[in-house]
Amino acid sequence: MVVSCFLDLASNLSWQYQSQIPLVDLSKPDSRHIIVKACEEFGFFKVVNHGVPLESISELESEALSFFSLPMSEKEKVGPADPFGYGSKGIGPSGDVGSVEYLLLKTDHSFNFQKLPQTTEKFPSAVKDYVWAVRKMACEILELMADGLKIQQRNALSKLLMDKQSDSVFRLNHYPPCTELEEASGHGGEGSRIGFGEHTDPQIISVLRSNNTSGLQISTRDGTWISVPPDHTSFFINVGDSLQVMTNGRFRSVKHRVLANSSRPRVSMIYFGGPPLSEKIIPLPSLLAKGKEESLYKEFTWFEYKRSAYSSRLSDNRLELFKRVAASS
């Protein structure tokens, strides 16, 4: 039953409430139905039995921690992020900041790893193996989505990630512990700080994995923030803005954020699956009810949307500019 496939989530904090985060077991035959339901209601779900080797996960996490523990002078040799490379606190070109440092990489392996310090010489192979396995899982999930939506062309979505021109990126985030939060909490002050501000992801799908440190929160339809319990052996999937458009609003891109932790560092790895820059982002024809339903969005390419999204603030409703204006009666 679908109800048994949801993970109960509770909190003692007054601003949170009992809710459910969808849990998808990729080894189960009914996973496609749960994925569709999760994308419609949350735009977010947890994945187990995902097939990504734990050795690949642990090796990359180890390499990432080694890199982020280097002196700032060494890390800055891989920056500044423009947009690829090492960055700290600044998020994008529009003035957003957070308690985070990061490494943003292309997934076509064109990033110049030779700029990385010699202490991380295993980094390139660790990234390559991890991204290959996670992209394979992402494509499997997109094909299960197509099955659940009864789309005849099963690879209608996954082929965009497999395309040689796919504009996918990979990001490693490191949120250092904030000792001042612990001190503030001990003195009755506010015990949270934004590590990465609220936003949706512009791509098709995002595949997130982190260590066992909490911090990730998602927003429900009514605007309530829910904390996501960490699980270093599982993955979390975000519906992106592009997928919302391609399903004509049936799936919703999830607004999410990360709160800094007072005592433990948080490391997250995110694969952002994007289409080729020239790809038109439009609703899949089979989802427009045989011509009876009109697109809710203007036609645009991924390049046009990406340019618009990255020139906006994190918290902006980026899709609003691309919605069709209903004709006045």
Coordinates of C-alpha atoms in Angstrom, one line a residue:
M1 CA 0.0 0.0 0.0
V2 CA 1.1 3.6 -0.7
V3 CA 0.6 4.7 2.9
S4 CA 3.1 2.1 4.1
C5 CA 5.7 3.5 1.8
F6 CA 5.9 6.9 3.5
L7 CA 8.4 7.8 6.2
D8 CA 6.9 9.5 9.3
L9 CA 8.7 12.6 10.3
A10 CA 8.0 14.4 13.6
S11 CA 9.6 17.3 15.5
N12 CA 9.3 18.7 19.0
L13 CA 9.7 22.3 17.7
S14 CA 6.4 24.2 17.7
W15 CA 6.8 25.5 14.2
Q16 CA 7.0 22.1 12.7
Y17 CA 4.3 19.5 12.5
Q18 CA 3.9 15.7 11.9
S19 CA 4.2 15.0 8.2
Q20 CA 5.3 12.4 5.8
I21 CA 8.1 12.3 3.3
P22 CA 7.6 9.9 0.4
L23 CA 9.9 6.9 0.5
V24 CA 10.6 5.1 -2.8
D25 CA 12.2 1.7 -3.0
L26 CA 13.5 1.3 -6.5
S27 CA 13.5 -2.5 -6.1
K28 CA 9.7 -2.5 -5.8
P29 CA 7.4 -2.9 -8.8
D30 CA 5.0 -0.1 -7.6
S31 CA 7.7 2.5 -7.3
R32 CA 6.6 4.3 -10.4
H33 CA 3.2 5.1 -8.9
I34 CA 4.7 6.3 -5.6
I35 CA 7.2 8.5 -7.6
V36 CA 4.3 10.2 -9.5
K37 CA 2.3 10.8 -6.3
A38 CA 5.4 12.2 -4.5
C39 CA 6.2 14.5 -7.4
E40 CA 2.6 15.8 -7.5
E41 CA 2.3 16.4 -3.7
F42 CA 5.8 17.2 -2.6
G43 CA 8.2 17.5 -5.5
F44 CA 10.5 15.6 -3.3
F45 CA 11.1 12.0 -2.2
K46 CA 13.7 9.7 -0.6
V47 CA 15.2 6.8 -2.5
V48 CA 16.5 3.5 -1.1
N49 CA 17.9 0.4 -2.9
H50 CA 19.3 2.9 -5.5
G51 CA 22.1 0.8 -6.8
V52 CA 24.8 3.4 -6.2
P53 CA 27.9 1.6 -4.7
L54 CA 28.5 2.6 -1.1
E55 CA 32.2 2.5 -1.8
S56 CA 31.8 5.2 -4.4
I57 CA 29.8 7.4 -2.0
S58 CA 32.2 7.0 0.9
E59 CA 35.3 7.6 -1.3
L60 CA 33.9 10.9 -2.7
E61 CA 32.8 12.1 0.7
S62 CA 36.3 11.4 2.0
E63 CA 37.9 13.3 -0.9
A64 CA 35.5 16.2 -0.4
L65 CA 36.3 16.5 3.3
S66 CA 40.0 16.4 2.5
F67 CA 39.6 19.2 0.1
F68 CA 37.4 21.4 2.3
S69 CA 39.8 20.9 5.2
L70 CA 42.7 22.4 3.3
P71 CA 43.9 26.0 4.1
M72 CA 41.9 28.7 2.3
S73 CA 45.0 29.7 0.3
E74 CA 45.0 26.2 -1.3
K75 CA 41.3 26.0 -1.9
E76 CA 41.3 29.4 -3.6
K77 CA 43.6 28.1 -6.2
V78 CA 40.5 26.4 -7.7
G79 CA 38.5 29.7 -7.6
P80 CA 37.0 32.1 -7.8
A81 CA 33.8 30.3 -9.0
D82 CA 32.8 31.8 -12.4
P83 CA 30.6 29.8 -12.2
F84 CA 32.7 26.7 -11.9
G85 CA 35.3 26.2 -9.3
Y86 CA 35.6 27.0 -5.6
G87 CA 33.4 29.5 -3.9
S88 CA 32.7 30.6 -0.3
K89 CA 29.6 32.3 1.1
G90 CA 28.6 34.0 -2.1
I91 CA 25.8 32.2 -3.9
G92 CA 25.4 33.3 -7.5
P93 CA 25.9 36.7 -9.1
S94 CA 22.9 38.5 -7.4
G95 CA 24.1 39.0 -3.9
D96 CA 22.8 35.9 -2.1
V97 CA 25.1 34.6 0.7
G98 CA 25.1 31.7 3.1
S99 CA 27.2 29.8 5.6
V100 CA 28.6 27.5 2.9
E101 CA 31.7 26.8 0.8
Y102 CA 31.4 24.8 -2.4
L103 CA 33.0 23.3 -5.4
L104 CA 30.9 23.5 -8.6
L105 CA 32.0 21.1 -11.5
K106 CA 30.9 20.3 -15.0
T107 CA 29.8 16.7 -15.5
D108 CA 31.4 16.5 -18.9
H109 CA 34.8 16.2 -17.2
S110 CA 36.1 19.4 -18.8
F111 CA 36.9 20.9 -15.4
N112 CA 40.6 21.4 -15.0
F113 CA 41.3 19.1 -12.1
Q114 CA 45.0 19.9 -12.4
K115 CA 44.3 23.1 -10.4
L116 CA 43.4 20.9 -7.4
P117 CA 46.0 20.5 -4.7
Q118 CA 48.1 17.3 -4.9
T119 CA 46.6 16.1 -1.7
T120 CA 43.4 15.4 -3.6
E121 CA 44.9 13.5 -6.6
K122 CA 42.1 10.8 -6.3
F123 CA 39.4 13.5 -6.6
P124 CA 38.9 13.3 -10.5
S125 CA 38.3 9.5 -10.5
A126 CA 36.1 9.7 -7.4
V127 CA 33.9 12.4 -9.0
K128 CA 33.7 10.5 -12.3
D129 CA 32.6 7.2 -10.7
Y130 CA 30.1 8.9 -8.5
V131 CA 28.5 11.1 -11.1
W132 CA 28.3 8.1 -13.6
A133 CA 26.4 6.0 -11.0
V134 CA 24.1 8.8 -9.9
R135 CA 23.3 9.9 -13.4
K136 CA 22.3 6.2 -14.1
M137 CA 20.0 6.2 -11.1
A138 CA 18.5 9.6 -12.1
C139 CA 17.7 8.2 -15.6
E140 CA 16.1 5.2 -14.1
I141 CA 13.9 7.4 -11.9
L142 CA 13.0 9.6 -14.9
E143 CA 12.0 6.5 -16.9
L144 CA 9.9 5.3 -13.9
M145 CA 8.2 8.7 -14.0
A146 CA 7.4 8.3 -17.7
D147 CA 5.9 4.8 -16.9
G148 CA 3.8 6.3 -14.1
L149 CA 2.6 9.1 -16.4
K150 CA 1.8 6.6 -19.1
I151 CA 4.2 8.3 -21.6
Q152 CA 4.8 6.0 -24.5
Q153 CA 8.4 7.1 -25.1
R154 CA 9.9 5.8 -21.9
N155 CA 13.2 7.8 -22.4
A156 CA 11.4 11.1 -23.2
L157 CA 13.0 12.6 -20.1
S158 CA 16.1 10.5 -19.5
K159 CA 17.4 11.0 -23.0
L160 CA 18.0 14.7 -22.1
L161 CA 20.5 13.7 -19.3
M162 CA 22.1 11.1 -21.5
D163 CA 22.6 13.6 -24.4
K164 CA 26.3 14.4 -25.0
Q165 CA 25.3 18.1 -24.9
S166 CA 23.4 17.7 -21.6
D167 CA 24.0 20.8 -19.4
S168 CA 24.3 18.9 -16.1
V169 CA 26.4 20.1 -13.2
F170 CA 27.7 18.6 -10.0
R171 CA 28.1 20.5 -6.7
L172 CA 29.8 19.7 -3.4
N173 CA 28.7 21.9 -0.5
H174 CA 30.4 22.1 2.9
Y175 CA 28.6 23.8 5.8
P176 CA 31.1 24.3 8.6
P177 CA 29.8 24.0 12.2
C178 CA 28.6 27.4 13.6
T179 CA 29.8 27.5 17.2
E180 CA 28.2 30.9 17.7
L181 CA 24.8 29.3 17.2
E182 CA 25.5 27.0 20.1
E183 CA 26.5 30.0 22.2
A184 CA 23.4 32.0 21.2
S185 CA 21.1 29.0 21.9
G186 CA 22.7 28.6 25.3
H187 CA 21.9 32.2 26.1
G188 CA 18.3 32.0 25.0
G189 CA 19.1 33.4 21.5
E190 CA 18.1 32.2 18.0
G191 CA 19.6 28.8 17.3
S192 CA 19.6 28.8 13.5
R193 CA 21.4 30.4 10.6
I194 CA 20.8 30.0 6.9
G195 CA 23.4 27.9 5.3
F196 CA 21.8 28.0 1.8
G197 CA 18.7 30.2 1.3
E198 CA 15.3 29.0 0.1
H199 CA 15.1 28.3 -3.6
T200 CA 13.9 25.8 -6.3
D201 CA 16.3 24.1 -8.7
P202 CA 15.9 25.2 -12.3
Q203 CA 17.0 21.9 -13.9
I204 CA 14.9 18.8 -14.6
I205 CA 15.9 16.8 -11.5
S206 CA 18.4 17.0 -8.6
V207 CA 19.9 14.1 -6.8
L208 CA 21.0 14.9 -3.3
R209 CA 23.0 13.0 -0.8
S210 CA 24.6 14.2 2.4
N211 CA 26.5 13.0 5.5
N212 CA 24.6 12.3 8.7
T213 CA 24.2 16.0 9.7
S214 CA 20.8 17.6 9.7
G215 CA 19.9 20.9 8.0
L216 CA 17.9 20.3 4.9
Q217 CA 14.3 21.5 5.0
I218 CA 11.6 21.5 2.3
S219 CA 8.5 23.7 2.1
T220 CA 5.0 22.2 1.8
R221 CA 2.2 23.6 -0.3
D222 CA 1.0 25.7 2.6
G223 CA 4.5 27.2 3.2
T224 CA 5.3 25.1 6.3
W225 CA 9.0 24.1 6.5
I226 CA 9.7 20.4 7.3
S227 CA 13.1 19.2 8.4
V228 CA 14.4 16.2 6.5
P229 CA 16.1 13.6 8.7
P230 CA 19.6 12.9 7.3
D231 CA 20.4 9.4 5.9
H232 CA 23.9 9.0 4.5
T233 CA 23.0 5.7 2.8
S234 CA 20.0 7.1 0.8
F235 CA 19.4 9.8 -1.8
F236 CA 16.8 12.6 -2.0
I237 CA 15.2 13.7 -5.2
N238 CA 14.1 17.2 -6.0
V239 CA 11.7 18.0 -8.9
G240 CA 13.2 21.0 -10.8
D241 CA 11.5 23.9 -12.5
S242 CA 12.1 22.4 -16.0
L243 CA 10.3 19.2 -15.0
Q244 CA 7.4 21.2 -13.6
V245 CA 7.0 22.8 -17.0
M246 CA 7.4 19.6 -18.9
T247 CA 4.6 18.1 -16.9
N248 CA 2.5 21.3 -17.3
G249 CA 2.4 21.9 -13.6
R250 CA 1.4 18.4 -12.6
F251 CA 4.7 17.9 -10.8
R252 CA 5.8 20.8 -8.6
S253 CA 9.4 22.0 -8.1
V254 CA 10.1 21.9 -4.4
K255 CA 11.3 25.0 -2.5
H256 CA 14.1 24.0 -0.1
R257 CA 16.8 25.4 2.1
V258 CA 19.6 24.4 4.4
L259 CA 20.1 25.6 8.0
A260 CA 23.5 25.6 9.5
N261 CA 24.3 23.2 12.3
S262 CA 25.8 24.4 15.5
S263 CA 28.1 21.5 16.3
R264 CA 28.7 19.3 13.2
P265 CA 29.8 20.0 9.6
R266 CA 27.5 19.1 6.8
V267 CA 28.7 17.8 3.5
S268 CA 26.3 17.4 0.6
M269 CA 26.7 16.2 -3.0
I270 CA 24.2 17.3 -5.6
Y271 CA 23.9 16.2 -9.2
F272 CA 21.7 18.6 -11.2
G273 CA 20.4 16.9 -14.3
G274 CA 19.9 19.4 -17.1
P275 CA 19.0 19.3 -20.8
P276 CA 21.1 20.6 -23.6
L277 CA 21.2 24.4 -23.8
S278 CA 19.2 24.5 -27.0
E279 CA 16.4 22.2 -25.7
K280 CA 12.9 23.7 -25.8
I281 CA 11.3 23.4 -22.4
I282 CA 7.7 22.7 -23.1
P283 CA 5.0 20.3 -21.8
L284 CA 5.3 16.8 -23.1
P285 CA 2.6 16.5 -25.8
S286 CA 1.2 13.3 -24.4
L287 CA 0.4 15.1 -21.1
L288 CA -1.8 17.8 -22.8
A289 CA -4.9 15.6 -22.9
K290 CA -4.8 15.1 -26.7
G291 CA -4.9 18.8 -27.4
K292 CA -7.7 19.7 -25.0
E293 CA -5.3 21.2 -22.5
E294 CA -3.1 24.2 -23.2
S295 CA 0.4 24.8 -21.9
L296 CA 0.5 26.9 -18.8
Y297 CA 3.9 28.3 -19.8
K298 CA 5.5 30.2 -22.7
E299 CA 7.9 28.3 -24.9
F300 CA 11.5 28.8 -24.0
T301 CA 14.9 27.1 -24.3
W302 CA 16.9 25.8 -21.4
F303 CA 19.5 28.4 -22.2
E304 CA 16.9 31.2 -21.9
Y305 CA 15.6 29.9 -18.6
K306 CA 19.0 29.3 -17.2
R307 CA 20.1 32.8 -18.0
S308 CA 17.0 34.2 -16.4
A309 CA 17.2 32.0 -13.3
Y310 CA 20.9 32.7 -12.5
S311 CA 20.3 36.5 -12.8
S312 CA 17.6 36.4 -10.2
R313 CA 17.7 36.1 -6.4
L314 CA 17.5 32.7 -4.9
S315 CA 14.1 33.1 -3.4
D316 CA 12.5 34.6 -6.5
N317 CA 9.7 32.6 -8.2
R318 CA 11.7 32.1 -11.4
L319 CA 8.9 30.5 -13.4
E320 CA 6.5 33.3 -12.9
L321 CA 8.1 35.3 -15.8
F322 CA 7.4 32.3 -18.1
K323 CA 3.8 31.7 -17.3
R324 CA 1.2 32.4 -19.9
V325 CA -1.1 35.2 -19.1
A326 CA -4.7 34.1 -19.3
A327 CA -6.7 35.9 -21.9
S328 CA -9.2 38.4 -20.4
S329 CA -12.8 37.7 -21.1

